[in-house]
Amino acid sequence: MVVSMNKQQYLEKTLGEKQFSPQKDSVKAFAPSNIALCKYWGKDNEELNIPVTGSLSISLTGMGTETALSIIDAKHDAIFLNQTQIDNNNSFAKRVIAFINLFRGDQQWRCRIDTKSDIPIAAGLASSASGFAALTLSLQQLFNWQHDLSTLSRVARLGSGSAARSLWNGFVLMQLKEDDAFATPINKKWPELRIGLLIAEEEQKPISSREAMQVTMNTSPFYKTWPDIVERDLTTIEEAIAQKDFILLGKTAEQNALAMHATMLTAQPSICYWKTSTIENMHKVWALRDQGHHIYFTEDAGPNLKLIFLAEDEEKVLAHWPVCQIIQPFTLPLQAVVNK
Ligand code: PMV
């Protein structure tokens, strides 16, 4: 049973190998960031990052993380973030090195990892999702694996739960199956759909999602309602996508995000990622809806809202939020992630 395994045992079971030896000197991969329309919040298994529920996301096609990995002749790994070397004791570097260690066993190779991300790190814009997905795709090349993307999704999940969904463009469903969890793409295009990034705050989040989930699960009286809410919302969002029912999609995604934040706000101590700008923007969205514009929002573990709307409301969105960065998620083929 997966439940009692540690990460190494899980990798051996999932990839069918124990030892991984680099087959190339340098590799590079890109993965898109993703935004959950039905959120993942809480782990059933901390060691293996197995979530309590499934989740469903949309990838920010073309926006994400590029990771270059090269083998170096050195005593320590060298971690670069957006072209600046960071201390190996920095929390980001530690997570990356811990992930690489899972594949190194007792081998002595060291590497340089260059992560370039066009999204603010740790501002609740799923930078860890694209980061660990890109790193996993780099490892596929480094070790010359031929694993399919759902297998790689299980590997990426060990780095960050949401990374499991960052291996495809378009809508992606994360499912729980027999004590395991992995994502698969949803084969449905919705070219008119738009995601707007409202980046009002760029500072690092005060509490990591990992820690926040734990506190919420352990202390919020509302958390026990969460799995049922997700089960209901997942079905509704899948239906909304199948029928291209935008109002149903937007409404359900917004309520799902607010329900997740309600579990956090009622945790002890309370976890509130909201800033003044977050609430101001929520009211702006609701006022525009009262005027008949179908604009919705979602919010992750950070203060920045992501708007969900259709192409017909693009001008309205830009008139109200001139700095809004608009993503067209369906400009690239669905199945062609990302490089193999
Ligand atoms: O994968 P993590 O540990 O960064 O957690 C992601 C949590 C949310 O972004 C809030 C929700 C989600 O499903 O992406």
mmCIF file of N, CA and C and ligand atoms in Angstrom, residues 34 36 38-41 43 55 128 160-163 165 209-210 213 260 300-301, ligand 1:
data_model
loop_
_atom_site.group_PDB
_atom_site.id
_atom_site.type_symbol
_atom_site.label_atom_id
_atom_site.label_comp_id
_atom_site.label_asym_id
_atom_site.label_seq_id
_atom_site.Cartn_x
_atom_site.Cartn_y
_atom_site.Cartn_z
ATOM 1 N N ASN A 34 -0.265 26.709 -13.416
ATOM 2 C CA ASN A 34 -1.702 26.407 -13.510
ATOM 3 C C ASN A 34 -2.459 27.038 -12.354
ATOM 4 N N ALA A 36 -5.949 26.511 -10.105
ATOM 5 C CA ALA A 36 -7.025 25.549 -9.824
ATOM 6 C C ALA A 36 -8.386 26.249 -9.857
ATOM 7 N N CYS A 38 -11.056 24.210 -9.171
ATOM 8 C CA CYS A 38 -11.546 23.515 -7.979
ATOM 9 C C CYS A 38 -10.278 23.137 -7.207
ATOM 10 N N LYS A 39 -10.151 23.663 -6.013
ATOM 11 C CA LYS A 39 -8.848 23.649 -5.323
ATOM 12 C C LYS A 39 -8.505 22.349 -4.616
ATOM 13 N N TYR A 40 -7.221 22.201 -4.429
ATOM 14 C CA TYR A 40 -6.682 21.162 -3.551
ATOM 15 C C TYR A 40 -6.269 21.865 -2.262
ATOM 16 N N TRP A 41 -6.793 21.418 -1.140
ATOM 17 C CA TRP A 41 -6.391 22.042 0.128
ATOM 18 C C TRP A 41 -6.386 20.983 1.219
ATOM 19 N N LYS A 43 -3.679 17.528 2.848
ATOM 20 C CA LYS A 43 -3.046 16.276 2.413
ATOM 21 C C LYS A 43 -3.516 15.106 3.273
ATOM 22 N N SER A 55 -8.770 17.652 -7.746
ATOM 23 C CA SER A 55 -8.811 19.092 -8.054
ATOM 24 C C SER A 55 -8.830 19.254 -9.573
ATOM 25 N N SER A 128 5.518 27.161 -7.643
ATOM 26 C CA SER A 128 6.098 25.855 -7.312
ATOM 27 C C SER A 128 5.525 24.789 -8.240
ATOM 28 N N SER A 160 5.521 19.206 -5.255
ATOM 29 C CA SER A 160 4.433 20.106 -4.870
ATOM 30 C C SER A 160 3.135 19.534 -5.436
ATOM 31 N N GLY A 161 2.094 19.512 -4.613
ATOM 32 C CA GLY A 161 0.834 18.890 -5.027
ATOM 33 C C GLY A 161 0.318 19.446 -6.341
ATOM 34 N N SER A 162 0.360 20.766 -6.482
ATOM 35 C CA SER A 162 -0.202 21.383 -7.685
ATOM 36 C C SER A 162 0.688 21.155 -8.914
ATOM 37 N N ALA A 163 1.963 20.772 -8.712
ATOM 38 C CA ALA A 163 2.869 20.507 -9.844
ATOM 39 C C ALA A 163 2.384 19.319 -10.671
ATOM 40 N N ARG A 165 -0.331 18.854 -11.814
ATOM 41 C CA ARG A 165 -1.255 19.303 -12.872
ATOM 42 C C ARG A 165 -0.584 20.167 -13.929
ATOM 43 N N SER A 209 1.893 27.306 1.685
ATOM 44 C CA SER A 209 0.633 26.566 1.548
ATOM 45 C C SER A 209 0.722 25.241 2.311
ATOM 46 N N ARG A 210 1.909 24.651 2.320
ATOM 47 C CA ARG A 210 2.106 23.383 3.031
ATOM 48 C C ARG A 210 1.712 23.513 4.509
ATOM 49 N N MET A 213 -2.082 24.488 5.033
ATOM 50 C CA MET A 213 -3.005 23.357 4.884
ATOM 51 C C MET A 213 -3.079 22.553 6.171
ATOM 52 N N MET A 260 -12.654 27.578 0.270
ATOM 53 C CA MET A 260 -11.310 27.205 0.742
ATOM 54 C C MET A 260 -10.781 28.270 1.713
ATOM 55 N N ASP A 300 -5.744 31.803 -4.785
ATOM 56 C CA ASP A 300 -5.016 30.689 -4.158
ATOM 57 C C ASP A 300 -4.382 31.137 -2.845
ATOM 58 N N ALA A 301 -3.288 30.511 -2.472
ATOM 59 C CA ALA A 301 -2.659 30.840 -1.197
ATOM 60 C C ALA A 301 -1.798 32.091 -1.348
HETATM 61 O O1 PMV B 1 0.917 22.593 -4.441
HETATM 62 P P1 PMV B 1 0.955 23.566 -3.315
HETATM 63 O O2 PMV B 1 1.524 23.006 -2.083
HETATM 64 O O3 PMV B 1 1.602 24.849 -3.732
HETATM 65 O O4 PMV B 1 -0.570 23.939 -2.936
HETATM 66 C C1 PMV B 1 -1.447 24.550 -3.845
HETATM 67 C C2 PMV B 1 -2.641 25.048 -3.136
HETATM 68 C C3 PMV B 1 -3.556 25.953 -3.934
HETATM 69 O O5 PMV B 1 -2.849 26.669 -4.906
HETATM 70 C C4 PMV B 1 -4.176 26.960 -2.966
HETATM 71 C C5 PMV B 1 -4.706 25.195 -4.569
HETATM 72 C C6 PMV B 1 -4.397 24.415 -5.812
HETATM 73 O O6 PMV B 1 -5.108 23.434 -6.038
HETATM 74 O O7 PMV B 1 -3.502 24.798 -6.584
#
